[in-house]
């Protein structure tokens, strides 16, 4: 720490608690109570980083949320985090900070070439320069150079969480106005939540000694906090930022306090529903536009006062103030008392309050009324300032810091997010809240109460005219006055367009110190007042929020928790390779070599018997006197004609006639049905049935009961399936006479375990689906496994099941159909014409469009060169050259182990009338010839599954 | 983020509900023209202001009900049962 930069006394730092930290590898020291920014300044660090686009030197500009220069990569114990505002980062022992945007080092940065060649990169340069020959030529280099900071490598182990809260009053901002509002509400018995982004409430009271209601500020603060606490109605969050204000007074808070206390989880993202909201968000001092106004050492006047008053840091020895209002005078006149040498005040206003002039004279400060700054100079920090005095004479003054102020701008981002409208106040030269539909009030500086027009007297914030140096508007995105001028010359007038064209206000600070200057400038250039130009729309987030806080605990395995089979562990011991199918972790195959396993499992089912876990199969029971009639309106097949103990396959359509699900349904009793849906559709179909029942046919008497997870289901398929199951004690008579294909029975095994069994087949083999209560799953699987050993039983997974069904040409809804496929397209035309009565989608199928014969129809194909590979998604093409077009596409394809050739299904224009035709499949850049054939590739008469 | 009064469970956060679009949409019979059917399927109002819509308390009782809501102010004017007519002043 440089002794000269830190006062012996004063400030809210604890000199008995020195803290060690490292900046760019260099050991430094600060005190408890410091921010990283104040500690860097106390150590004499002027340049802390480099800018985003032109890699210009950057120093600390502010002492708060608006910081545009001191954005660093910081590790305070939970890994290096980019874009941390050093002005809001409490110093902690062992903290490590690094500069951003410099390579190889802060002082020697190769990408400064962008600054030297700046004239080549004007506003809109992306759109202008990178067009020839095309963007991809430049993309690699641009992506390398772009970006603010670096993401930490790998997953952070730090934990984050979410919280929900309610309160009567949410007070945003813990300055004097916020505290007063909180106290008033708490006294009235309201439940108050006060959110402060600093380490402690107090706001300006913590550094400005000028007093409140005639009391010493810290005494008032202590008394107010004590009374707040005594009411028992107030919760105070510190180091927490309200970042979003949504409809119905719902606000979000990014709470970082735990990180600095080294607690876990390190950050909390709150969602708060407030009865009413008080915005006491203060105001942000704005910079002035002059040449090189972005040099390190140039700082907001109020910030320089804050560093002196709160952190006892002297930001300069020979300071020049460049200001345009009386409030800034008060800030800079406090500097000499803190041991900071203030040499001169340059003010664009011609007449200045006598009392202020007297004070300046007392301190021996040169005052230049009616003067305007031209340009600052210096390489990595400001060394002098050129200005014109009121006579227009060019003058130069040496300095090591500049305190600037273009007046205040109320912090109304949240108000705007809430839907609040702003109005421009000519006399305060800023936007103020006008009206908002939500229950919100704005108080204090945010409401323009920082001064009266008489005690403020704000002057012009116009940039200095005809300046040969570059004047910066947006320090974070390196936007200049000439960029805005260029945008106007190119006829962009809307503030929203100018913002996007120049990118002003689009950086990580969302224009907190650039929006007002940009729109004032835009107004000047287009002959409009700032009020007429208007502001851009503010949107959440008010401040950047770590992705971890937004995600909370919902990451990794909690991001989308997988559903596991009841017998998951048993499958694992059998060598299952699990994959995600519709949210379920299901065995894809068993073994190690995928292709070999899938082939072996497929042939096993065709030749002996296979065991498959079908538990995720959707299962919905529908029961009641009107169940049959209700389901008759749901399925395209007739339901009332189904006999008890019988199973029928059918489709469900949406009201537009599109296939949305398929599966079998069983009549358990006259008034009781069990529906099977696809695994992926299980939840949605149950909800959809409820909607139809409740909203369209509420008088029908029935209940809908989803039971998918109550039952574990095993499919036993293959020529020996019956032999396997008959050996289970208590099994019903499975002979074909007693239990033909599409039959259902229920019973109880000898050990008391109830079961349901239905003879259905998705593989084309003799096949049974056997269900037991889910909590019996593992024992049940083991029992069948043991019973099947003499018959050569093996396990098969989803991958071989999909091949088995494709060899039979069975439909896979969502794979072989899309959101345009109706039952005609899938070959169910006869069913539709046989169906009596209304059902969902029926009327849509009467439309001429739905019955056109040139629609895409689902057909089977086999490739002519038996083993050529074709993947789903390949297009069926016709014509050549420019005339080539798609007639449809492959929906499923595989190399069939049973048939030893590549087969598939395709949705093809006029497919049904094109049997035997040769077609061209365009698959990943090559053409494959295929022939349209009967989709029942294997056992077309179905003798095996009926046997 | 709305708050809705489920007529069966009481006041709950919007996240527990699903909006099902227009309420009181009459499902035409099979004998209507293609145009009338298309109107039923595809054409819905998107008013600025009062909107009668149906909601389901999906992460609660699972029941559907009707809501008279202002799409501009988000004010909930009325909540009423499925099958019930809208309160007179909101029709
Ligand atoms: Zn409910």
mmCIF file with all atom_site columns, C-alpha atoms in Angstrom, chain A residues 837-927:
data_model
loop_
_atom_site.group_PDB
_atom_site.id
_atom_site.type_symbol
_atom_site.label_atom_id
_atom_site.label_alt_id
_atom_site.label_comp_id
_atom_site.label_asym_id
_atom_site.label_entity_id
_atom_site.label_seq_id
_atom_site.pdbx_PDB_ins_code
_atom_site.Cartn_x
_atom_site.Cartn_y
_atom_site.Cartn_z
_atom_site.occupancy
_atom_site.B_iso_or_equiv
_atom_site.pdbx_formal_charge
_atom_site.auth_seq_id
_atom_site.auth_comp_id
_atom_site.auth_asym_id
_atom_site.auth_atom_id
_atom_site.pdbx_PDB_model_num
ATOM 1  C CA . UNK A 1 837 ? -69.942 -41.822 -34.833 1.00 0.00 ? 837 UNK A CA 1
ATOM 2  C CA . UNK A 1 838 ? -67.830 -38.853 -33.944 1.00 0.00 ? 838 UNK A CA 1
ATOM 3  C CA . UNK A 1 839 ? -64.313 -39.081 -32.603 1.00 0.00 ? 839 UNK A CA 1
ATOM 4  C CA . UNK A 1 840 ? -61.548 -36.575 -32.072 1.00 0.00 ? 840 UNK A CA 1
ATOM 5  C CA . UNK A 1 841 ? -60.185 -35.564 -35.447 1.00 0.00 ? 841 UNK A CA 1
ATOM 6  C CA . UNK A 1 842 ? -62.992 -37.192 -37.437 1.00 0.00 ? 842 UNK A CA 1
ATOM 7  C CA . UNK A 1 843 ? -64.294 -34.001 -39.006 1.00 0.00 ? 843 UNK A CA 1
ATOM 8  C CA . UNK A 1 844 ? -60.815 -32.989 -40.112 1.00 0.00 ? 844 UNK A CA 1
ATOM 9  C CA . UNK A 1 845 ? -60.431 -36.251 -42.029 1.00 0.00 ? 845 UNK A CA 1
ATOM 10 C CA . UNK A 1 846 ? -63.387 -35.266 -44.226 1.00 0.00 ? 846 UNK A CA 1
ATOM 11 C CA . UNK A 1 847 ? -61.475 -32.345 -45.694 1.00 0.00 ? 847 UNK A CA 1
ATOM 12 C CA . UNK A 1 848 ? -60.424 -32.789 -49.309 1.00 0.00 ? 848 UNK A CA 1
ATOM 13 C CA . UNK A 1 849 ? -56.878 -31.914 -48.323 1.00 0.00 ? 849 UNK A CA 1
ATOM 14 C CA . UNK A 1 850 ? -56.706 -34.871 -45.932 1.00 0.00 ? 850 UNK A CA 1
ATOM 15 C CA . UNK A 1 851 ? -57.843 -37.294 -48.623 1.00 0.00 ? 851 UNK A CA 1
ATOM 16 C CA . UNK A 1 852 ? -55.615 -36.223 -51.487 1.00 0.00 ? 852 UNK A CA 1
ATOM 17 C CA . UNK A 1 853 ? -53.832 -39.204 -52.958 1.00 0.00 ? 853 UNK A CA 1
ATOM 18 C CA . UNK A 1 854 ? -50.609 -37.281 -53.544 1.00 0.00 ? 854 UNK A CA 1
ATOM 19 C CA . UNK A 1 855 ? -49.939 -36.897 -49.829 1.00 0.00 ? 855 UNK A CA 1
ATOM 20 C CA . UNK A 1 856 ? -46.875 -38.451 -48.286 1.00 0.00 ? 856 UNK A CA 1
ATOM 21 C CA . UNK A 1 857 ? -47.782 -42.038 -47.469 1.00 0.00 ? 857 UNK A CA 1
ATOM 22 C CA . UNK A 1 858 ? -45.895 -44.494 -45.348 1.00 0.00 ? 858 UNK A CA 1
ATOM 23 C CA . UNK A 1 859 ? -44.330 -47.275 -47.418 1.00 0.00 ? 859 UNK A CA 1
ATOM 24 C CA . UNK A 1 860 ? -41.658 -49.885 -46.974 1.00 0.00 ? 860 UNK A CA 1
ATOM 25 C CA . UNK A 1 861 ? -38.508 -50.059 -49.060 1.00 0.00 ? 861 UNK A CA 1
ATOM 26 C CA . UNK A 1 862 ? -35.515 -52.300 -49.412 1.00 0.00 ? 862 UNK A CA 1
ATOM 27 C CA . UNK A 1 863 ? -32.252 -51.113 -50.886 1.00 0.00 ? 863 UNK A CA 1
ATOM 28 C CA . UNK A 1 864 ? -31.277 -52.806 -54.119 1.00 0.00 ? 864 UNK A CA 1
ATOM 29 C CA . UNK A 1 865 ? -27.643 -53.226 -53.135 1.00 0.00 ? 865 UNK A CA 1
ATOM 30 C CA . UNK A 1 866 ? -28.561 -55.358 -50.096 1.00 0.00 ? 866 UNK A CA 1
ATOM 31 C CA . UNK A 1 867 ? -26.057 -53.966 -47.628 1.00 0.00 ? 867 UNK A CA 1
ATOM 32 C CA . UNK A 1 868 ? -25.857 -50.274 -48.554 1.00 0.00 ? 868 UNK A CA 1
ATOM 33 C CA . UNK A 1 869 ? -26.361 -48.145 -45.454 1.00 0.00 ? 869 UNK A CA 1
ATOM 34 C CA . UNK A 1 870 ? -29.244 -45.685 -45.331 1.00 0.00 ? 870 UNK A CA 1
ATOM 35 C CA . UNK A 1 871 ? -30.129 -43.559 -42.343 1.00 0.00 ? 871 UNK A CA 1
ATOM 36 C CA . UNK A 1 872 ? -33.462 -42.139 -41.253 1.00 0.00 ? 872 UNK A CA 1
ATOM 37 C CA . UNK A 1 873 ? -33.744 -38.622 -42.613 1.00 0.00 ? 873 UNK A CA 1
ATOM 38 C CA . UNK A 1 874 ? -32.453 -39.472 -46.095 1.00 0.00 ? 874 UNK A CA 1
ATOM 39 C CA . UNK A 1 875 ? -34.609 -37.866 -48.765 1.00 0.00 ? 875 UNK A CA 1
ATOM 40 C CA . UNK A 1 876 ? -36.333 -39.612 -51.641 1.00 0.00 ? 876 UNK A CA 1
ATOM 41 C CA . UNK A 1 877 ? -35.323 -37.483 -54.604 1.00 0.00 ? 877 UNK A CA 1
ATOM 42 C CA . UNK A 1 878 ? -36.508 -37.191 -58.171 1.00 0.00 ? 878 UNK A CA 1
ATOM 43 C CA . UNK A 1 879 ? -35.117 -35.280 -61.146 1.00 0.00 ? 879 UNK A CA 1
ATOM 44 C CA . UNK A 1 880 ? -31.569 -34.064 -61.587 1.00 0.00 ? 880 UNK A CA 1
ATOM 45 C CA . UNK A 1 881 ? -29.612 -30.839 -61.234 1.00 0.00 ? 881 UNK A CA 1
ATOM 46 C CA . UNK A 1 882 ? -31.703 -27.797 -60.407 1.00 0.00 ? 882 UNK A CA 1
ATOM 47 C CA . UNK A 1 883 ? -34.869 -29.763 -61.072 1.00 0.00 ? 883 UNK A CA 1
ATOM 48 C CA . UNK A 1 884 ? -34.080 -32.287 -58.370 1.00 0.00 ? 884 UNK A CA 1
ATOM 49 C CA . UNK A 1 885 ? -36.605 -32.252 -55.585 1.00 0.00 ? 885 UNK A CA 1
ATOM 50 C CA . UNK A 1 886 ? -37.633 -34.249 -52.530 1.00 0.00 ? 886 UNK A CA 1
ATOM 51 C CA . UNK A 1 887 ? -40.676 -36.493 -52.684 1.00 0.00 ? 887 UNK A CA 1
ATOM 52 C CA . UNK A 1 888 ? -40.427 -37.522 -49.083 1.00 0.00 ? 888 UNK A CA 1
ATOM 53 C CA . UNK A 1 889 ? -37.993 -38.963 -46.610 1.00 0.00 ? 889 UNK A CA 1
ATOM 54 C CA . UNK A 1 890 ? -36.869 -42.093 -44.820 1.00 0.00 ? 890 UNK A CA 1
ATOM 55 C CA . UNK A 1 891 ? -38.438 -42.345 -41.352 1.00 0.00 ? 891 UNK A CA 1
ATOM 56 C CA . UNK A 1 892 ? -36.790 -45.563 -40.157 1.00 0.00 ? 892 UNK A CA 1
ATOM 57 C CA . UNK A 1 893 ? -34.043 -47.730 -41.583 1.00 0.00 ? 893 UNK A CA 1
ATOM 58 C CA . UNK A 1 894 ? -31.820 -50.543 -40.439 1.00 0.00 ? 894 UNK A CA 1
ATOM 59 C CA . UNK A 1 895 ? -29.793 -53.432 -41.669 1.00 0.00 ? 895 UNK A CA 1
ATOM 60 C CA . UNK A 1 896 ? -32.055 -56.347 -40.787 1.00 0.00 ? 896 UNK A CA 1
ATOM 61 C CA . UNK A 1 897 ? -30.205 -59.213 -39.099 1.00 0.00 ? 897 UNK A CA 1
ATOM 62 C CA . UNK A 1 898 ? -33.080 -61.543 -39.907 1.00 0.00 ? 898 UNK A CA 1
ATOM 63 C CA . UNK A 1 899 ? -33.361 -60.671 -43.620 1.00 0.00 ? 899 UNK A CA 1
ATOM 64 C CA . UNK A 1 900 ? -29.698 -59.789 -44.130 1.00 0.00 ? 900 UNK A CA 1
ATOM 65 C CA . UNK A 1 901 ? -30.461 -56.596 -46.029 1.00 0.00 ? 901 UNK A CA 1
ATOM 66 C CA . UNK A 1 902 ? -31.157 -52.928 -45.491 1.00 0.00 ? 902 UNK A CA 1
ATOM 67 C CA . UNK A 1 903 ? -34.839 -52.107 -45.111 1.00 0.00 ? 903 UNK A CA 1
ATOM 68 C CA . UNK A 1 904 ? -36.779 -49.088 -44.047 1.00 0.00 ? 904 UNK A CA 1
ATOM 69 C CA . UNK A 1 905 ? -39.939 -47.026 -44.031 1.00 0.00 ? 905 UNK A CA 1
ATOM 70 C CA . UNK A 1 906 ? -40.459 -43.744 -45.837 1.00 0.00 ? 906 UNK A CA 1
ATOM 71 C CA . UNK A 1 907 ? -43.123 -41.086 -46.060 1.00 0.00 ? 907 UNK A CA 1
ATOM 72 C CA . UNK A 1 908 ? -43.413 -40.750 -49.818 1.00 0.00 ? 908 UNK A CA 1
ATOM 73 C CA . UNK A 1 909 ? -45.734 -38.810 -52.127 1.00 0.00 ? 909 UNK A CA 1
ATOM 74 C CA . UNK A 1 910 ? -48.284 -41.221 -53.656 1.00 0.00 ? 910 UNK A CA 1
ATOM 75 C CA . UNK A 1 911 ? -46.400 -44.005 -51.922 1.00 0.00 ? 911 UNK A CA 1
ATOM 76 C CA . UNK A 1 912 ? -49.333 -46.452 -51.849 1.00 0.00 ? 912 UNK A CA 1
ATOM 77 C CA . UNK A 1 913 ? -49.658 -46.629 -55.649 1.00 0.00 ? 913 UNK A CA 1
ATOM 78 C CA . UNK A 1 914 ? -45.945 -46.985 -56.292 1.00 0.00 ? 914 UNK A CA 1
ATOM 79 C CA . UNK A 1 915 ? -45.308 -50.562 -55.105 1.00 0.00 ? 915 UNK A CA 1
ATOM 80 C CA . UNK A 1 916 ? -42.343 -52.137 -56.886 1.00 0.00 ? 916 UNK A CA 1
ATOM 81 C CA . UNK A 1 917 ? -41.015 -48.799 -58.156 1.00 0.00 ? 917 UNK A CA 1
ATOM 82 C CA . UNK A 1 918 ? -37.338 -48.013 -57.836 1.00 0.00 ? 918 UNK A CA 1
ATOM 83 C CA . UNK A 1 919 ? -36.562 -44.811 -55.963 1.00 0.00 ? 919 UNK A CA 1
ATOM 84 C CA . UNK A 1 920 ? -33.409 -42.799 -55.279 1.00 0.00 ? 920 UNK A CA 1
ATOM 85 C CA . UNK A 1 921 ? -32.465 -42.067 -51.693 1.00 0.00 ? 921 UNK A CA 1
ATOM 86 C CA . UNK A 1 922 ? -30.177 -39.103 -51.103 1.00 0.00 ? 922 UNK A CA 1
ATOM 87 C CA . UNK A 1 923 ? -28.200 -40.037 -48.033 1.00 0.00 ? 923 UNK A CA 1
ATOM 88 C CA . UNK A 1 924 ? -25.311 -37.891 -46.793 1.00 0.00 ? 924 UNK A CA 1
ATOM 89 C CA . UNK A 1 925 ? -24.122 -36.839 -50.204 1.00 0.00 ? 925 UNK A CA 1
ATOM 90 C CA . UNK A 1 926 ? -24.642 -40.070 -52.119 1.00 0.00 ? 926 UNK A CA 1
ATOM 91 C CA . UNK A 1 927 ? -27.528 -41.701 -53.931 1.00 0.00 ? 927 UNK A CA 1
#
